[in-house]
Coordinates of C-alpha atoms and ligand atoms in Angstrom, one line a residue:
X1 CA 60.5 -226.8 -116.8
X2 CA 58.9 -226.8 -113.4
X3 CA 58.7 -223.5 -111.6
X4 CA 61.1 -223.1 -108.7
X5 CA 59.6 -222.3 -105.3
X6 CA 60.8 -219.2 -103.5
X7 CA 60.7 -221.3 -100.3
X8 CA 60.1 -224.9 -99.4
X9 CA 58.9 -225.8 -95.9
X10 CA 58.0 -229.1 -94.4
X11 CA 54.4 -229.2 -95.6
X12 CA 54.2 -226.4 -98.1
X13 CA 56.0 -224.6 -101.0
X14 CA 55.7 -220.9 -101.7
X15 CA 55.8 -219.6 -105.3
X16 CA 55.9 -216.0 -106.6
X17 CA 53.1 -215.0 -108.9
X18 CA 52.8 -212.4 -111.7
X19 CA 51.2 -210.0 -109.3
X20 CA 53.3 -208.1 -106.8
X21 CA 52.4 -208.8 -103.2
X22 CA 50.6 -212.1 -104.0
X23 CA 52.0 -215.6 -103.5
X24 CA 50.9 -219.1 -104.3
X25 CA 51.0 -221.7 -101.5
X26 CA 51.2 -225.3 -102.6
X27 CA 50.2 -227.9 -100.0
X28 CA 52.3 -231.2 -100.0
X29 CA 51.5 -234.6 -98.6
X30 CA 54.7 -234.6 -96.7
X31 CA 54.4 -235.0 -92.9
X32 CA 57.1 -234.5 -90.3
X33 CA 57.1 -234.8 -86.5
X34 CA 59.5 -234.6 -83.6
X35 CA 61.1 -231.5 -85.1
X36 CA 61.8 -233.3 -88.4
X37 CA 63.1 -236.6 -87.0
X38 CA 60.0 -238.5 -88.1
X39 CA 59.2 -238.2 -91.8
X40 CA 56.4 -239.7 -93.9
X41 CA 53.5 -238.8 -96.2
X42 CA 49.8 -238.8 -95.6
X43 CA 47.9 -239.6 -98.8
X44 CA 46.0 -236.5 -100.1
X45 CA 46.9 -234.5 -97.0
X46 CA 47.8 -231.5 -99.2
X47 CA 44.4 -231.5 -100.9
X48 CA 42.5 -231.9 -97.6
X49 CA 44.6 -229.3 -95.7
X50 CA 44.2 -226.8 -98.6
X51 CA 40.4 -227.2 -98.3
X52 CA 40.3 -227.2 -94.5
X53 CA 42.5 -224.1 -94.3
X54 CA 40.4 -222.4 -96.9
X55 CA 37.3 -223.2 -94.9
X56 CA 38.7 -221.9 -91.6
X57 CA 40.2 -218.7 -93.1
X58 CA 36.9 -217.8 -94.8
X59 CA 35.1 -218.5 -91.5
X60 CA 37.5 -216.3 -89.6
X61 CA 37.4 -213.5 -92.2
X62 CA 33.6 -213.4 -91.9
X63 CA 34.1 -213.0 -88.2
X64 CA 36.5 -210.0 -88.5
X65 CA 39.9 -211.7 -88.2
X66 CA 42.4 -210.0 -90.6
X67 CA 44.3 -212.7 -92.6
X68 CA 46.5 -213.3 -95.6
X69 CA 44.2 -215.7 -97.5
X70 CA 42.8 -214.6 -100.9
X71 CA 41.4 -217.7 -102.5
X72 CA 41.9 -221.4 -103.2
X73 CA 42.9 -221.7 -106.8
X74 CA 43.4 -225.5 -107.3
X75 CA 43.2 -228.7 -105.4
X76 CA 46.6 -228.0 -103.7
X77 CA 47.1 -224.3 -104.2
X78 CA 45.9 -221.1 -102.6
X79 CA 46.7 -217.5 -103.3
X80 CA 47.8 -215.4 -100.3
X81 CA 49.0 -211.9 -99.6
X82 CA 52.6 -211.2 -98.9
X83 CA 53.6 -211.4 -95.3
X84 CA 56.7 -210.8 -93.4
X85 CA 56.3 -213.7 -91.0
X86 CA 56.9 -212.9 -87.3
X87 CA 59.1 -215.7 -86.0
X88 CA 56.7 -216.5 -83.1
X89 CA 54.4 -219.5 -83.1
X90 CA 51.3 -218.7 -81.0
X91 CA 49.7 -221.7 -79.3
X92 CA 46.2 -221.6 -77.6
X93 CA 45.2 -224.5 -75.3
X94 CA 41.8 -225.4 -73.9
X95 CA 42.6 -228.9 -72.7
X96 CA 46.0 -230.2 -71.5
X97 CA 47.7 -232.3 -74.1
X98 CA 51.0 -232.8 -75.9
X99 CA 54.0 -230.8 -74.7
X100 CA 51.9 -228.9 -72.0
X101 CA 50.6 -232.1 -70.4
X102 CA 54.2 -233.3 -70.2
X103 CA 55.6 -230.0 -69.0
X104 CA 53.2 -229.5 -66.1
X105 CA 52.6 -233.1 -65.3
X106 CA 48.8 -233.1 -66.1
X107 CA 47.1 -236.1 -67.6
X108 CA 46.3 -235.5 -71.3
X109 CA 42.7 -234.6 -71.6
X110 CA 42.5 -232.6 -68.4
X111 CA 40.2 -229.6 -68.9
X112 CA 42.0 -226.5 -67.8
X113 CA 40.0 -223.9 -65.7
X114 CA 41.2 -221.1 -68.1
X115 CA 42.7 -220.9 -71.6
X116 CA 46.5 -221.0 -71.9
X117 CA 48.3 -218.9 -74.4
X118 CA 51.9 -219.7 -75.3
X119 CA 54.6 -218.3 -77.6
X120 CA 57.3 -220.3 -79.2
X121 CA 60.4 -219.0 -81.1
X122 CA 60.1 -220.3 -84.6
X123 CA 63.6 -221.7 -85.1
X124 CA 64.1 -225.3 -86.3
X125 CA 67.8 -225.4 -85.1
X126 CA 66.7 -224.6 -81.6
X127 CA 63.6 -226.9 -81.8
X128 CA 61.1 -224.0 -81.4
X129 CA 61.7 -223.2 -77.7
X130 CA 58.9 -221.8 -75.4
X131 CA 59.4 -218.1 -74.9
X132 CA 57.5 -215.3 -73.2
X133 CA 56.8 -211.6 -73.9
X134 CA 60.1 -210.6 -72.2
X135 CA 62.1 -212.9 -74.4
X136 CA 60.3 -211.6 -77.5
X137 CA 61.1 -208.0 -76.5
X138 CA 64.7 -208.7 -75.6
X139 CA 65.2 -210.6 -78.8
X140 CA 63.5 -207.9 -80.9
X141 CA 61.5 -210.4 -82.9
X142 CA 58.2 -208.6 -82.5
X143 CA 57.1 -205.4 -80.8
X144 CA 55.1 -205.4 -77.6
X145 CA 52.2 -204.0 -79.7
X146 CA 52.4 -206.9 -82.2
X147 CA 52.5 -209.4 -79.3
X148 CA 49.4 -207.8 -77.9
X149 CA 47.6 -208.0 -81.3
X150 CA 48.7 -211.6 -81.8
X151 CA 47.5 -212.6 -78.4
X152 CA 44.1 -210.8 -78.7
X153 CA 43.5 -212.3 -82.2
X154 CA 44.6 -215.8 -81.1
X155 CA 42.0 -215.7 -78.2
X156 CA 39.3 -214.4 -80.5
X157 CA 40.1 -217.1 -83.0
X158 CA 39.9 -219.7 -80.2
X159 CA 36.3 -218.5 -79.4
X160 CA 35.2 -218.6 -83.1
X161 CA 36.7 -222.0 -83.9
X162 CA 35.7 -223.7 -80.6
X163 CA 32.1 -222.6 -81.0
X164 CA 32.0 -223.6 -84.7
X165 CA 33.6 -227.0 -84.1
X166 CA 31.5 -227.9 -81.1
X167 CA 28.5 -227.9 -83.5
X168 CA 30.3 -230.4 -85.7
X169 CA 31.0 -232.6 -82.6
X170 CA 34.7 -231.7 -82.6
X171 CA 36.4 -230.4 -79.5
X172 CA 39.2 -227.9 -80.1
X173 CA 42.0 -229.1 -77.7
X174 CA 44.7 -226.8 -78.9
X175 CA 46.2 -225.2 -82.0
X176 CA 49.1 -223.2 -83.4
X177 CA 49.0 -219.9 -85.3
X178 CA 51.5 -217.9 -87.2
X179 CA 51.2 -214.2 -88.0
X180 CA 53.0 -211.8 -90.3
X181 CA 53.0 -208.1 -91.2
X182 CA 51.6 -206.7 -94.4
X183 CA 51.6 -202.9 -94.9
X184 CA 52.2 -202.4 -91.2
X185 CA 49.2 -204.6 -90.2
X186 CA 49.4 -207.9 -88.3
X187 CA 47.6 -210.6 -90.3
X188 CA 47.0 -214.2 -89.6
X189 CA 49.1 -216.4 -91.9
X190 CA 50.1 -220.0 -92.5
X191 CA 47.4 -222.7 -92.2
X192 CA 44.8 -224.0 -89.9
X193 CA 44.4 -227.8 -90.3
X194 CA 44.7 -231.1 -88.5
X195 CA 48.5 -230.6 -88.9
X196 CA 48.3 -227.5 -86.7
X197 CA 45.4 -228.3 -84.3
X198 CA 44.3 -231.0 -82.0
X199 CA 40.8 -232.1 -82.8
X200 CA 39.0 -234.7 -80.7
X201 CA 35.6 -236.2 -81.3
X202 CA 33.3 -234.7 -78.7
X203 CA 31.7 -238.0 -77.7
X204 CA 34.3 -240.7 -78.2
X205 CA 37.4 -238.4 -77.7
X206 CA 38.9 -240.1 -80.8
X207 CA 41.8 -238.1 -82.1
X208 CA 41.1 -236.5 -85.5
X209 CA 44.5 -234.8 -86.2
X210 CA 48.2 -235.3 -86.8
X211 CA 48.7 -237.0 -83.4
X212 CA 47.6 -240.1 -85.3
X213 CA 50.7 -239.8 -87.4
X214 CA 53.0 -238.5 -84.6
X215 CA 52.0 -241.4 -82.3
X216 CA 51.5 -244.2 -85.0
X217 CA 47.8 -244.6 -84.1
X218 CA 46.8 -245.6 -87.6
X219 CA 43.8 -244.3 -89.7
X220 CA 45.7 -241.0 -90.4
X221 CA 44.1 -240.1 -93.7
X222 CA 40.7 -241.2 -92.4
X223 CA 41.0 -238.6 -89.6
X224 CA 41.8 -235.8 -92.0
X225 CA 38.9 -236.9 -94.3
X226 CA 36.5 -237.0 -91.3
X227 CA 37.4 -233.4 -90.4
X228 CA 36.9 -232.2 -94.0
X229 CA 33.6 -234.0 -94.1
X230 CA 32.3 -232.6 -90.8
X231 CA 33.3 -229.1 -91.9
X232 CA 32.2 -229.0 -95.5
X233 CA 30.1 -232.1 -96.0
X234 CA 32.6 -233.0 -98.7
X235 CA 33.9 -236.5 -99.1
X236 CA 37.6 -236.3 -99.9
Ligands
LIG1 P1 52.4 -229.3 -78.6 O1 51.5 -229.8 -77.5 O2 53.3 -230.3 -79.2 O3 53.3 -228.2 -78.1 O4 51.5 -228.7 -79.7 C1 50.5 -227.7 -79.5 C2 49.7 -227.5 -80.7 O5 50.5 -226.9 -81.7 C3 49.2 -228.7 -81.4 O6 47.8 -228.4 -81.8 C4 50.0 -229.0 -82.6 C5 50.6 -227.6 -82.9 N1 51.9 -227.7 -83.4 C6 52.2 -227.3 -84.7 O7 51.4 -226.9 -85.5 N2 53.6 -227.3 -85.1 C7 54.6 -227.7 -84.3 O8 55.7 -227.8 -84.7 C8 54.2 -228.2 -82.9 C9 55.3 -228.7 -82.0 C10 52.9 -228.1 -82.6

């Protein structure tokens, strides 16, 4: 009989393991957009995102970012530390795109003079609304100290990833992070992949991320494959 997941999200399933405090994350090929209204699959996405996330978490770990990742254990699975996820999605933006471009009326692709950090309330029923430090404090969903830690880590992660990707001819436009608490410490959780980042080719500005699925641009799998190849040299 197949093991039952503890939790099933849109792109991943979480399973308990025999070891207390360690969980197995299984990466699916399912893709959703528009807060779940658009549904589909991207062939081998789970395999590629498992590898891409592994690559980024190992890179960040080497650069002093505390995270939940332990190791990749199979094509679609990775072992992680238990986290009590803080219901705050942290978005870092270098170039105006997506919802920010729409909200402030800037053309997508406009370079911003300074980095923008945003917080969203992780709540599907509400469509993950934009919130700020005051909302977070009033709602009691994270402490001011945790907000400070998440903000500092997110900006440091932006520096590490932007510099690394630049060498691979990828521009890091924006990305979303999730954090959780383990033994009182705030750790980076979730995934870092073309599902959760905007990656543009530095020269052609071709989109190498989930916007190809969200906006029906075609060559979706090819974009994920290209990111994996540029990061690890590996052909998917
Ligand atoms: P946005 O421009 O749609 O707000 O997205 C900003 C970044 O966050 C982009 O890199 C995609 C990522 N993101 C997620 O990972 N999950 C989500 O549910 C949304 C809306 C965005």
